[in-house]
Short mmCIF file of C-alpha atoms and ligand atoms in Angstrom, two decimals:
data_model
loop_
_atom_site.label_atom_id
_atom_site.label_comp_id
_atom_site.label_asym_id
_atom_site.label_seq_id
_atom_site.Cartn_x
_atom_site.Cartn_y
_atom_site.Cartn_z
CA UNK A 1 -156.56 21.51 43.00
CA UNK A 2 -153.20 19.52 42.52
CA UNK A 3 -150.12 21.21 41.53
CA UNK A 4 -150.46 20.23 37.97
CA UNK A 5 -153.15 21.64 37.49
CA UNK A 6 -152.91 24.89 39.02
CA UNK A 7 -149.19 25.54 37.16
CA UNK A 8 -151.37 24.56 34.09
CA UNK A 9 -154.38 26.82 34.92
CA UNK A 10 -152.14 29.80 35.83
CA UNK A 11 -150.19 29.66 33.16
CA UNK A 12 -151.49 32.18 31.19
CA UNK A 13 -151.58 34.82 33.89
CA UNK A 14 -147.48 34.15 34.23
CA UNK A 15 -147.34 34.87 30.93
CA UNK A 16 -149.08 38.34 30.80
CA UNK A 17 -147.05 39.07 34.26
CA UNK A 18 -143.87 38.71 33.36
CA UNK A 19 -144.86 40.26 30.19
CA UNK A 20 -146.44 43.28 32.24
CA UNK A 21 -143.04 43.50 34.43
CA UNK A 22 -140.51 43.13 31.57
CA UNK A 23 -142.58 46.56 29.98
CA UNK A 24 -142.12 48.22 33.27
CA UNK A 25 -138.58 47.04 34.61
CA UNK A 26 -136.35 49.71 33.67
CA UNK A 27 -132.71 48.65 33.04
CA UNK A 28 -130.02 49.76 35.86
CA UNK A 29 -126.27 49.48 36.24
CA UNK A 30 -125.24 48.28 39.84
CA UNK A 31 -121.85 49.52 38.94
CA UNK A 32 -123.22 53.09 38.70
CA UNK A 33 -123.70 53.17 42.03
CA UNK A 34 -120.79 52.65 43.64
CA UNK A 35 -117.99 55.51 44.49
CA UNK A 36 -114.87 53.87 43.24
CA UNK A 37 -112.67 56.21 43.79
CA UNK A 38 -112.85 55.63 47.72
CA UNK A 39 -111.46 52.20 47.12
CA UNK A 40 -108.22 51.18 47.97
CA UNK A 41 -106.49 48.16 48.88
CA UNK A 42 -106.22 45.74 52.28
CA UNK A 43 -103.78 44.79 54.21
CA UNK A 44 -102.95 41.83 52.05
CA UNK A 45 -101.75 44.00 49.01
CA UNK A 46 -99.62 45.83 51.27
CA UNK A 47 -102.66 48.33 51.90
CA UNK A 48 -104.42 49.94 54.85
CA UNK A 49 -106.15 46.96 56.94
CA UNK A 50 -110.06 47.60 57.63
CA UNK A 51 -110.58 49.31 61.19
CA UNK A 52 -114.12 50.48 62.44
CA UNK A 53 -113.09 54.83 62.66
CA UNK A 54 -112.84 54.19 58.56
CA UNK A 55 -116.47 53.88 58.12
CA UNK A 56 -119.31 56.87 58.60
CA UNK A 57 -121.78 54.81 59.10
CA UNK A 58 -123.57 54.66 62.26
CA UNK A 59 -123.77 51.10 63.95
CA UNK A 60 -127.06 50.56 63.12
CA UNK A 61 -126.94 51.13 59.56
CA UNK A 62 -123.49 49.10 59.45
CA UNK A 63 -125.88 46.36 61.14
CA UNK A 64 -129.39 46.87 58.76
CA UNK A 65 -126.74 46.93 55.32
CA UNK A 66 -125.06 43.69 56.60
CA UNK A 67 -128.30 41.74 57.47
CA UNK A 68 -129.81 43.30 53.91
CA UNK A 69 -126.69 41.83 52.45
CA UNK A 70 -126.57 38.69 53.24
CA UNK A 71 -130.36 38.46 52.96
CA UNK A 72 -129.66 38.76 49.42
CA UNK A 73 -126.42 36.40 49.46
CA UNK A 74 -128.53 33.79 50.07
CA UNK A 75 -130.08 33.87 46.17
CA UNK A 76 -128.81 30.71 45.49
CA UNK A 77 -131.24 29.08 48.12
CA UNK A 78 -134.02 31.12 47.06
CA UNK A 79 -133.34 30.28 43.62
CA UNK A 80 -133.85 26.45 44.24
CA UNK A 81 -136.70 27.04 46.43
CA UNK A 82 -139.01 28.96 43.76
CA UNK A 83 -137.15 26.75 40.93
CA UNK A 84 -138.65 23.32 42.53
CA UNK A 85 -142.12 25.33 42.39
CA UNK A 86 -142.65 26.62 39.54
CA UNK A 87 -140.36 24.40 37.48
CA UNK A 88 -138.37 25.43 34.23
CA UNK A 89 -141.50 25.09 31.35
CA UNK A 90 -143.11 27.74 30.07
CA UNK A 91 -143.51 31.61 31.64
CA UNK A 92 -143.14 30.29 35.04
CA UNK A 93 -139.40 29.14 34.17
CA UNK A 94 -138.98 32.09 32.23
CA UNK A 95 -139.94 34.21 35.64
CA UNK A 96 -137.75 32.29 37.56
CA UNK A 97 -134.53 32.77 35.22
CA UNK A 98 -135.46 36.40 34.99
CA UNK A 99 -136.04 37.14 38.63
CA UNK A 100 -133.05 35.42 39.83
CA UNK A 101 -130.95 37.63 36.99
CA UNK A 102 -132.75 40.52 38.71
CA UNK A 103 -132.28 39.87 42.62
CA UNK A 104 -128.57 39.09 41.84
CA UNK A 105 -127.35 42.87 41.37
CA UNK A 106 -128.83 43.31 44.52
CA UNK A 107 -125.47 41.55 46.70
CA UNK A 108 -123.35 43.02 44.17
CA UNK A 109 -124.02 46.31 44.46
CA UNK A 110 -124.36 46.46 48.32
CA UNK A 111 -121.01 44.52 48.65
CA UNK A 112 -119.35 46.90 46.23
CA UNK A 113 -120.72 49.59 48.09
CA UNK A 114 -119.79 48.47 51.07
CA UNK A 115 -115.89 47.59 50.54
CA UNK A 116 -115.45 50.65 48.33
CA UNK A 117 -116.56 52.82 51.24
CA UNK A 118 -115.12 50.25 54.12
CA UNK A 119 -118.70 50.29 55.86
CA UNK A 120 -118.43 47.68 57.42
CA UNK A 121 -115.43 44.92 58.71
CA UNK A 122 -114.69 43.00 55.59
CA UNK A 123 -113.66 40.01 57.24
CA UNK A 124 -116.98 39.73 59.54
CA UNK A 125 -119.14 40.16 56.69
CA UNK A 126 -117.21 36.94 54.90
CA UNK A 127 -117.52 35.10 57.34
CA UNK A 128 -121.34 35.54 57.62
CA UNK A 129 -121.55 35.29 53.94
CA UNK A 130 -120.06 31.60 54.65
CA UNK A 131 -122.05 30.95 57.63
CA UNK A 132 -125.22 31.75 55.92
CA UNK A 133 -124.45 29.97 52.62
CA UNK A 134 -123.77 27.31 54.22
CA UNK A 135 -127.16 27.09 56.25
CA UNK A 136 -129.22 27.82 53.72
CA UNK A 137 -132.55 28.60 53.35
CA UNK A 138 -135.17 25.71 53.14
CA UNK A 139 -138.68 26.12 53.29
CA UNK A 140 -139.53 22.65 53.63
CA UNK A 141 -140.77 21.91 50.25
CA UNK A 142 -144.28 24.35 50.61
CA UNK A 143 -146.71 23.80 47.83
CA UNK A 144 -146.81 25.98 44.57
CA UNK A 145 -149.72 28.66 46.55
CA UNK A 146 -147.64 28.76 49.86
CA UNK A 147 -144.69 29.95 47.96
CA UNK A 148 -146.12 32.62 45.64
CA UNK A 149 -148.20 33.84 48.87
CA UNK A 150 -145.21 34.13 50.98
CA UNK A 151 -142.92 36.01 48.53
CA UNK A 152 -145.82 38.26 47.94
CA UNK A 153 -145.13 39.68 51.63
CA UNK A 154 -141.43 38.71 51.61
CA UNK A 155 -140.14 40.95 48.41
CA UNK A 156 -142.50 43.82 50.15
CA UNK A 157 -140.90 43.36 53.51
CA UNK A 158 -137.80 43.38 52.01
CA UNK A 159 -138.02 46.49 50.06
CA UNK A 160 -139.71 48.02 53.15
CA UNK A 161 -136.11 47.16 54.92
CA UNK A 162 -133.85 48.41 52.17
CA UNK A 163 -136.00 51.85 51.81
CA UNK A 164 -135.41 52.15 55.66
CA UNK A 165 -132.01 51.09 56.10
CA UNK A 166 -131.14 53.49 52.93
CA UNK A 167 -132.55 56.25 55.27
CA UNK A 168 -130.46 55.17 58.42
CA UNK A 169 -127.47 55.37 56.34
CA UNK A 170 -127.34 59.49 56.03
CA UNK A 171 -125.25 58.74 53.20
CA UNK A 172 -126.61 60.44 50.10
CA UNK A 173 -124.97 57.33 47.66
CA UNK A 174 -126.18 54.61 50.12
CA UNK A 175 -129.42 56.05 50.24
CA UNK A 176 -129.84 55.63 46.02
CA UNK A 177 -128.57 52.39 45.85
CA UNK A 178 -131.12 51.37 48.33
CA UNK A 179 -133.56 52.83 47.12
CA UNK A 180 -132.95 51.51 43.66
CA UNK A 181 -132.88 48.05 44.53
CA UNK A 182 -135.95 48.50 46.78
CA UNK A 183 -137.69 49.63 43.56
CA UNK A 184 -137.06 45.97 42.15
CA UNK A 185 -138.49 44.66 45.01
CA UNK A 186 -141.33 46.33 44.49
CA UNK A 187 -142.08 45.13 41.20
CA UNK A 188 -141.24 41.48 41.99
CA UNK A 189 -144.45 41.63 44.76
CA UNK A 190 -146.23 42.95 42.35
CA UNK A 191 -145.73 40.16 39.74
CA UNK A 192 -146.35 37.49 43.05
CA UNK A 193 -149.29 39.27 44.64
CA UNK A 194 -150.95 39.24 40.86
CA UNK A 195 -150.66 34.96 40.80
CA UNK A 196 -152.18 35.00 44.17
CA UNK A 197 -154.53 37.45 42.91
CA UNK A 198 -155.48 35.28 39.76
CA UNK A 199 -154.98 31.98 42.13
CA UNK A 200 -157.75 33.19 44.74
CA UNK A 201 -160.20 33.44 41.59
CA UNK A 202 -159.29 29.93 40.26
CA UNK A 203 -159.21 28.10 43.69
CA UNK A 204 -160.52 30.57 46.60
CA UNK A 205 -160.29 28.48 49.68
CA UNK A 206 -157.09 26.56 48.87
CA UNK A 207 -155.54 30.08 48.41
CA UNK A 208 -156.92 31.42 51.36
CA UNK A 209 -155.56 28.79 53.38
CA UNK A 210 -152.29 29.18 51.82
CA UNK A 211 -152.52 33.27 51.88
CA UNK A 212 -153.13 32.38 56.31
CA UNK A 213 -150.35 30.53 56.77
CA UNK A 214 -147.96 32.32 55.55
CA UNK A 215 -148.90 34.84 57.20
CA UNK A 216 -149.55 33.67 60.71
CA UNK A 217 -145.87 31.76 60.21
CA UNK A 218 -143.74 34.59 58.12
CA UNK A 219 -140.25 34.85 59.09
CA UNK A 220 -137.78 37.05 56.93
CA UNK A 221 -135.21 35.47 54.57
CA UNK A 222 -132.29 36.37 56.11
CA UNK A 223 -133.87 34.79 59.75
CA UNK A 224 -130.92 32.02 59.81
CA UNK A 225 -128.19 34.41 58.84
CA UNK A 226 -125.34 34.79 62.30
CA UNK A 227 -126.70 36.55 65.32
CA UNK A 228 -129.91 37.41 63.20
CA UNK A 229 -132.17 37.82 66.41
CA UNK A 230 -130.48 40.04 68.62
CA UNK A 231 -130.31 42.05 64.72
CA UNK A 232 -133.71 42.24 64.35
CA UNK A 233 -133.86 43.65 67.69
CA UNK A 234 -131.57 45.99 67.34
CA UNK A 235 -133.94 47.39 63.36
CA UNK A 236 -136.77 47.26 65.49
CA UNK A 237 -135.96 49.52 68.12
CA UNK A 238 -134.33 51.84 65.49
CA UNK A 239 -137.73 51.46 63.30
CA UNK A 240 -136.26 50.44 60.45
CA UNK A 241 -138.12 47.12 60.51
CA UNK A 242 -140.43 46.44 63.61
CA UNK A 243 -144.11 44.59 64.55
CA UNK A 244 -145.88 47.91 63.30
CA UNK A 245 -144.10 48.22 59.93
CA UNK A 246 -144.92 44.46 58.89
CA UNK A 247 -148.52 44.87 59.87
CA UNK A 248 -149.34 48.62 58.67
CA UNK A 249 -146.99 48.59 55.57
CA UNK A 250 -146.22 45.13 54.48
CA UNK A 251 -148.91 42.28 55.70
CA UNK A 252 -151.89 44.94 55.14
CA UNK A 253 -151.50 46.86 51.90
CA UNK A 254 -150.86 43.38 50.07
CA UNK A 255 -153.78 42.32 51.64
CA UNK A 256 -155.96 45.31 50.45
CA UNK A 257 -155.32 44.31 47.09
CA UNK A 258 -156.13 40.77 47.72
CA UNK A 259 -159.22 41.20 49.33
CA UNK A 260 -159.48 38.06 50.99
CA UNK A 261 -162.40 39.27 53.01
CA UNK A 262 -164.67 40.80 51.17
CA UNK A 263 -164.62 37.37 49.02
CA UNK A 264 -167.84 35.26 48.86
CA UNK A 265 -168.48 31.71 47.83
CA UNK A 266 -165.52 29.90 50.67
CA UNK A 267 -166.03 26.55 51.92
CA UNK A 268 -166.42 25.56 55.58
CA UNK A 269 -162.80 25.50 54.83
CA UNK A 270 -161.63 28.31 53.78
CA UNK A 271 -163.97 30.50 56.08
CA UNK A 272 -162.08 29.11 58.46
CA UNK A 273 -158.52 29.99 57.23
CA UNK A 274 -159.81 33.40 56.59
CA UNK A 275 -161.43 33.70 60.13
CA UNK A 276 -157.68 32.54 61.21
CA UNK A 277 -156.55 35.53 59.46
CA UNK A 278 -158.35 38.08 61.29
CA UNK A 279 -157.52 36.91 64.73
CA UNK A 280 -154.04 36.90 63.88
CA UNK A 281 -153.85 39.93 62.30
CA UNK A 282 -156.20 41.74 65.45
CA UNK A 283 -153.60 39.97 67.74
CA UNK A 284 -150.61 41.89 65.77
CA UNK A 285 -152.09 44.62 65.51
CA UNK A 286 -152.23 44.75 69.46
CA UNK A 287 -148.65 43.15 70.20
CA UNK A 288 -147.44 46.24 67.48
CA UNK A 289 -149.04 48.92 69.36
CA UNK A 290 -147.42 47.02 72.82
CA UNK A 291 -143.81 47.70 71.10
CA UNK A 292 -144.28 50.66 69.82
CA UNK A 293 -145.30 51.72 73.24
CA UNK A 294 -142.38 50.11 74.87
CA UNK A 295 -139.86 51.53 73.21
CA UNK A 296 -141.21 55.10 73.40
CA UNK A 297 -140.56 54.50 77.06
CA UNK A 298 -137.56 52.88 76.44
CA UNK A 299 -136.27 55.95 74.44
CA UNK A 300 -137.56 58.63 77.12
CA UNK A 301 -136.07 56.82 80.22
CA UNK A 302 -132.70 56.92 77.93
CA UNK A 303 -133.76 60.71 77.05
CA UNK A 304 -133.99 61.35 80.62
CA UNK A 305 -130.52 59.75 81.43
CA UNK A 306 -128.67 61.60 78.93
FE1 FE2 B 401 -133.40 41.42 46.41
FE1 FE2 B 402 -136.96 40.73 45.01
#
């Protein structure tokens, strides 16, 4: 089915979606969130410059809240990327004006946050804002079912990461804020698993081939922000965003409600995309359980040192 013709077709279920989430969404003030009162100025206002002994966080939250933030810098990318899908007619473009309104309290409020309470080095996180503005995010121009299947996982991954880091933070203000925003997150899979949901019905094999790659190919957002790999590394050893988190709590319980395999009436085609599926997902299972593993060793030989 052309792209035309599946914006056309799904349509209506956009409508009733964004419907559905704007009864649910409950309104929230990113300013509420914030402790002012620890503010006070830099160096450049004749203040106290930042230094690391000002903040109490450990480094691995300061490192999960600074990847989480400029994950969600980025918006203007993503905005252009799920703008050129859907377009700006009818409850698609209405979704698109009204998600991007949503997911941009999300950099506010962790920025506030964050220089309020001097968690982490102002300067270094400016400069990575800049850096990863300035890369970008471009995902190649994927059709209209490529997109709404990735963000299905992606908003789920990333509220999996903000619920964790909140927890890493042992800060009982960090740990709202987080959770708050995750909460958003939440809702925005929903709305995105739904069209996938309602796009498997209309065309089940393009969809499934769509649902596979995105899968067997996700990478997170915030993948081309500075010095992202050796960050990931450093979440994944900490748990607050590893191999056996995306398969147990983000690839499979979107999956579950998708269904893909109990789904009869593929082509050659699409059995094939979903027989793709289950290898991959077998095979990550496997390489999770081989981490997980790994660094339990990892963590006892360092037990056993200290
Ligand atoms: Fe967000
Ligand atoms: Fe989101």
């Amino acid at each position: 089915m052309d792209t035309p013709t599946l914006l056309k077709e799904l349509a209506p279920t956009v409508e009733d979606n964004l419907n559905r989430h704007l009864g649910v969404a409950q309104e929230w003030m990113p300013h509420e969130y914030v402790p002012w009162t620890e503010g006070r100025n830099f160096a450049h206002l004749d203040g106290e410059p930042w230094s690391v002994e000002q903040s109490t966080l450990s480094p691995i939250a300061r490192t999960a809240l600074e990847v989480n933030l400029l994950t969600e810098d980025n918006l203007p990318s993503y905005h252009r990327e799920v703008e050129r899908a859907f377009g700006r007619e009818s409850a698609w473009g209405e979704w698109v004006n009204r998600w991007t309104a949503e997911e941009g309290r999300h950099a506010f409020c962790i920025r506030d946050y964050l220089l309020v309470t001097r968690g982490v080095d102002p300067d270094e996180l400016e400069r990575a804002r800049m850096e990863t503005m300035q890369t970008g995010y471009d995902s190649g121009d994927k059709p209209l079912l490529n997109v709404c299947a990735y963000v299905s996982f992606q908003e789920l991954a990333t509220r999996v990461s903000h619920r964790n880091t909140g927890k890493f933070t042992d800060e009982p203000i960090a740990e709202k804020l987080l959770t708050r925003v995750a909460k958003d997150e939440n809702l925005h899979m929903i709305f995105y698993r739904n069209i996938v949901q309602a796009a498997l019905e209309l065309a089940p094999s393009q969809t499934m081939r769509a649902i596979t790659d995105e899968v067997v190919d996700f990478k997170m957002p915030g993948s081309i922000i500075p010095g992202f790999g050796r960050k990931a590394v450093q979440m994944a050893m900490a748990g607050i965003y590893d191999l056996r988190i995306h398969h147990d709590e983000v690839l499979r319980p979107v999956l579950r409600q998708l269904r893909p395999f109990d789904r009869e009436g593929l082509t050659p085609e699409g059995e094939q995309a979903r027989d793709e599926l289950a290898a991959f997902l077998t095979d990550l299972d496997g390489a999770a359980s081989r981490f997980v593993e790994k660094r339990e060793a990892s963590r006892a030989r360092a037990a056993a040192r200290a």
